[in-house]
Amino acid sequence: MTEVCFFSMPSAEAEAYWAGGPDANGQKPEVHISQGGSVPCRHCQQDVAEGEPYLILAYRPFPEAQPYAETGPIFLHAEPCARYPESGRTPRMFLKRESYLLKGYGADDRIVYGTGQIVPSQNMAGVAAKIFERDDVRYVHVRSSLNNCFSCRIDRA
Ligand SMILES: [Zn+2]
């Protein structure tokens, strides 16, 4: 079976937002205070704790704008945090949620139709490995199954 690797937001991108850089819409990230609950940070893959500041920004996890380059809201700790290590281990935070949307993309950064599916969290790595059996899939996106927000990318290890 294909080994997979969970790939969180690169630290260079997070650092640019922490420095006040613009988001994918050219706007300054919004600063909010967590009320607790579901506020997943895309860099460390942990929920922002109640009372801690976090950023809301428009994120485009693709190299360039094109029709398939979905841009949407994500959360990020407002203070620097440690990036979730690149590994085949499903981030624990994901396992606290019931399910995620997995979707394969090709080398052209476009959806590979037929790969999108809602998957129980504990099955994510296995389903991603199955999607990678298709040669035309370059990477898989993990997205919120309810809101389509980008969570992380899965690559072949
Ligand atoms: Zn974080």
mmCIF file of C-alpha atoms and ligand atoms in Angstrom:
data_model
loop_
_atom_site.group_PDB
_atom_site.id
_atom_site.type_symbol
_atom_site.label_atom_id
_atom_site.label_comp_id
_atom_site.label_asym_id
_atom_site.label_seq_id
_atom_site.Cartn_x
_atom_site.Cartn_y
_atom_site.Cartn_z
ATOM 1 C CA MET A 1 0.000 0.000 0.000
ATOM 2 C CA THR A 2 1.170 3.538 -0.769
ATOM 3 C CA GLU A 3 2.728 5.286 2.233
ATOM 4 C CA VAL A 4 1.222 8.723 2.801
ATOM 5 C CA CYS A 5 2.434 11.901 4.479
ATOM 6 C CA PHE A 6 0.315 14.628 6.067
ATOM 7 C CA PHE A 7 1.595 18.021 4.916
ATOM 8 C CA SER A 8 0.467 21.098 6.871
ATOM 9 C CA MET A 9 0.730 24.743 5.887
ATOM 10 C CA PRO A 10 4.425 25.506 5.242
ATOM 11 C CA SER A 11 5.995 27.571 8.033
ATOM 12 C CA ALA A 12 7.141 30.245 5.563
ATOM 13 C CA GLU A 13 3.488 30.934 4.701
ATOM 14 C CA ALA A 14 2.407 31.025 8.354
ATOM 15 C CA GLU A 15 5.296 33.371 9.171
ATOM 16 C CA ALA A 16 4.181 35.748 6.423
ATOM 17 C CA TYR A 17 0.678 35.895 7.948
ATOM 18 C CA TRP A 18 2.099 36.361 11.467
ATOM 19 C CA ALA A 19 4.076 39.293 10.085
ATOM 20 C CA GLY A 20 0.792 40.838 8.900
ATOM 21 C CA GLY A 21 1.116 39.851 5.254
ATOM 22 C CA PRO A 22 -1.949 39.815 3.002
ATOM 23 C CA ASP A 23 -4.138 36.751 2.460
ATOM 24 C CA ALA A 24 -5.227 35.282 -0.882
ATOM 25 C CA ASN A 25 -7.745 38.108 -1.279
ATOM 26 C CA GLY A 26 -5.081 40.732 -0.664
ATOM 27 C CA GLN A 27 -6.548 41.561 2.751
ATOM 28 C CA LYS A 28 -4.924 41.639 6.175
ATOM 29 C CA PRO A 29 -5.861 38.533 8.220
ATOM 30 C CA GLU A 30 -8.559 39.210 10.820
ATOM 31 C CA VAL A 31 -7.632 38.747 14.477
ATOM 32 C CA HIS A 32 -10.186 37.062 16.755
ATOM 33 C CA ILE A 33 -10.179 35.552 20.242
ATOM 34 C CA SER A 34 -11.104 31.878 20.495
ATOM 35 C CA GLN A 35 -14.284 31.099 22.378
ATOM 36 C CA GLY A 36 -13.099 27.488 22.571
ATOM 37 C CA GLY A 37 -14.530 24.613 20.554
ATOM 38 C CA SER A 38 -13.611 23.982 16.943
ATOM 39 C CA VAL A 39 -10.921 26.469 15.860
ATOM 40 C CA PRO A 40 -8.408 24.297 13.990
ATOM 41 C CA CYS A 41 -5.012 25.881 13.274
ATOM 42 C CA ARG A 42 -3.668 24.756 9.861
ATOM 43 C CA HIS A 43 -0.034 25.038 10.890
ATOM 44 C CA CYS A 44 0.172 23.047 14.164
ATOM 45 C CA GLN A 45 -3.086 21.076 13.600
ATOM 46 C CA GLN A 46 -4.415 21.856 17.066
ATOM 47 C CA ASP A 47 -7.488 23.762 18.157
ATOM 48 C CA VAL A 48 -6.840 27.323 19.307
ATOM 49 C CA ALA A 49 -7.584 27.259 23.040
ATOM 50 C CA GLU A 50 -10.265 29.453 24.575
ATOM 51 C CA GLY A 51 -8.996 32.976 25.160
ATOM 52 C CA GLU A 52 -6.123 32.684 22.675
ATOM 53 C CA PRO A 53 -5.948 34.963 19.624
ATOM 54 C CA TYR A 54 -6.180 33.518 16.135
ATOM 55 C CA LEU A 55 -6.263 34.701 12.550
ATOM 56 C CA ILE A 56 -9.006 34.204 9.988
ATOM 57 C CA LEU A 57 -7.773 34.566 6.439
ATOM 58 C CA ALA A 58 -8.512 33.544 2.873
ATOM 59 C CA TYR A 59 -6.165 30.737 1.854
ATOM 60 C CA ARG A 60 -5.473 29.362 -1.599
ATOM 61 C CA PRO A 61 -3.484 26.138 -1.223
ATOM 62 C CA PHE A 62 -2.465 26.113 -4.883
ATOM 63 C CA PRO A 63 0.529 27.695 -6.636
ATOM 64 C CA GLU A 64 -1.512 29.992 -8.853
ATOM 65 C CA ALA A 65 -5.035 31.243 -9.503
ATOM 66 C CA GLN A 66 -7.002 29.100 -11.974
ATOM 67 C CA PRO A 67 -10.590 27.841 -12.038
ATOM 68 C CA TYR A 68 -9.881 24.887 -9.714
ATOM 69 C CA ALA A 69 -7.769 26.818 -7.217
ATOM 70 C CA GLU A 70 -10.379 26.981 -4.449
ATOM 71 C CA THR A 71 -9.805 29.813 -2.010
ATOM 72 C CA GLY A 72 -11.500 29.728 1.368
ATOM 73 C CA PRO A 73 -11.350 30.638 5.023
ATOM 74 C CA ILE A 74 -8.866 29.047 7.392
ATOM 75 C CA PHE A 75 -7.834 29.601 11.000
ATOM 76 C CA LEU A 76 -4.283 30.047 12.227
ATOM 77 C CA HIS A 77 -2.873 30.724 15.705
ATOM 78 C CA ALA A 78 -2.103 34.455 15.884
ATOM 79 C CA GLU A 79 1.088 33.689 17.814
ATOM 80 C CA PRO A 80 3.792 31.499 16.248
ATOM 81 C CA CYS A 81 3.213 27.778 16.807
ATOM 82 C CA ALA A 82 5.161 24.657 15.890
ATOM 83 C CA ARG A 83 4.286 23.129 12.525
ATOM 84 C CA TYR A 84 2.746 19.666 12.634
ATOM 85 C CA PRO A 85 5.589 17.363 11.576
ATOM 86 C CA GLU A 86 5.383 15.787 8.143
ATOM 87 C CA SER A 87 4.480 12.215 8.920
ATOM 88 C CA GLY A 88 2.096 9.419 8.060
ATOM 89 C CA ARG A 89 0.391 9.800 11.416
ATOM 90 C CA THR A 90 -3.107 11.290 11.206
ATOM 91 C CA PRO A 91 -3.111 14.477 13.313
ATOM 92 C CA ARG A 92 -4.888 13.772 16.609
ATOM 93 C CA MET A 93 -7.111 16.796 16.122
ATOM 94 C CA PHE A 94 -8.600 15.191 13.007
ATOM 95 C CA LEU A 95 -9.554 12.123 15.023
ATOM 96 C CA LYS A 96 -11.679 14.336 17.306
ATOM 97 C CA ARG A 97 -13.907 15.046 14.289
ATOM 98 C CA GLU A 98 -16.197 12.470 12.740
ATOM 99 C CA SER A 99 -15.282 12.790 9.073
ATOM 100 C CA TYR A 100 -13.433 14.766 6.414
ATOM 101 C CA LEU A 101 -13.718 15.350 2.685
ATOM 102 C CA LEU A 102 -10.793 13.839 0.756
ATOM 103 C CA LYS A 103 -10.241 14.909 -2.839
ATOM 104 C CA GLY A 104 -7.451 14.094 -5.293
ATOM 105 C CA TYR A 105 -5.734 16.688 -7.502
ATOM 106 C CA GLY A 106 -3.581 16.147 -10.572
ATOM 107 C CA ALA A 107 -0.203 17.581 -11.562
ATOM 108 C CA ASP A 108 -2.174 20.447 -13.139
ATOM 109 C CA ASP A 109 -3.662 21.266 -9.688
ATOM 110 C CA ARG A 110 -7.164 20.397 -10.897
ATOM 111 C CA ILE A 111 -9.660 18.030 -9.261
ATOM 112 C CA VAL A 112 -9.321 14.416 -10.385
ATOM 113 C CA TYR A 113 -12.997 13.585 -10.696
ATOM 114 C CA GLY A 114 -14.122 10.410 -9.009
ATOM 115 C CA THR A 115 -11.705 10.735 -6.081
ATOM 116 C CA GLY A 116 -13.778 13.028 -3.831
ATOM 117 C CA GLN A 117 -15.391 11.323 -0.849
ATOM 118 C CA ILE A 118 -16.433 11.871 2.764
ATOM 119 C CA VAL A 119 -14.287 9.614 4.942
ATOM 120 C CA PRO A 120 -14.420 8.674 8.655
ATOM 121 C CA SER A 121 -11.401 10.388 10.255
ATOM 122 C CA GLN A 122 -9.718 7.198 11.418
ATOM 123 C CA ASN A 123 -9.749 5.871 7.803
ATOM 124 C CA MET A 124 -8.166 8.941 6.193
ATOM 125 C CA ALA A 125 -4.657 7.589 5.657
ATOM 126 C CA GLY A 126 -5.932 4.320 4.196
ATOM 127 C CA VAL A 127 -8.385 6.006 1.851
ATOM 128 C CA ALA A 128 -5.702 8.472 0.722
ATOM 129 C CA ALA A 129 -3.397 5.533 -0.047
ATOM 130 C CA LYS A 130 -6.209 4.026 -2.125
ATOM 131 C CA ILE A 131 -6.689 7.316 -4.027
ATOM 132 C CA PHE A 132 -2.932 7.350 -4.764
ATOM 133 C CA GLU A 133 -3.314 4.065 -6.638
ATOM 134 C CA ARG A 134 -4.453 6.321 -9.472
ATOM 135 C CA ASP A 135 -1.382 7.522 -11.360
ATOM 136 C CA ASP A 136 -3.093 10.782 -12.309
ATOM 137 C CA VAL A 137 -3.372 11.904 -8.653
ATOM 138 C CA ARG A 138 -0.464 14.061 -7.469
ATOM 139 C CA TYR A 139 -1.819 14.998 -4.001
ATOM 140 C CA VAL A 140 -4.944 14.797 -1.872
ATOM 141 C CA HIS A 141 -6.654 17.594 0.010
ATOM 142 C CA VAL A 142 -8.192 17.045 3.420
ATOM 143 C CA ARG A 143 -11.104 19.439 3.814
ATOM 144 C CA SER A 144 -13.897 19.948 6.310
ATOM 145 C CA SER A 145 -16.732 17.602 5.396
ATOM 146 C CA LEU A 146 -19.261 20.225 6.518
ATOM 147 C CA ASN A 147 -17.706 23.514 5.364
ATOM 148 C CA ASN A 148 -15.124 22.528 2.707
ATOM 149 C CA CYS A 149 -12.406 24.506 4.537
ATOM 150 C CA PHE A 150 -8.890 23.335 3.642
ATOM 151 C CA SER A 151 -7.301 21.318 6.482
ATOM 152 C CA CYS A 152 -4.085 19.904 5.054
ATOM 153 C CA ARG A 153 -2.584 18.120 2.085
ATOM 154 C CA ILE A 154 -1.637 14.461 1.887
ATOM 155 C CA ASP A 155 1.272 13.477 -0.361
ATOM 156 C CA ARG A 156 2.852 10.169 -1.241
ATOM 157 C CA ALA A 157 5.558 9.632 1.380
HETATM 158 ZN ZN ZN B 1 -1.147 26.604 15.480
#
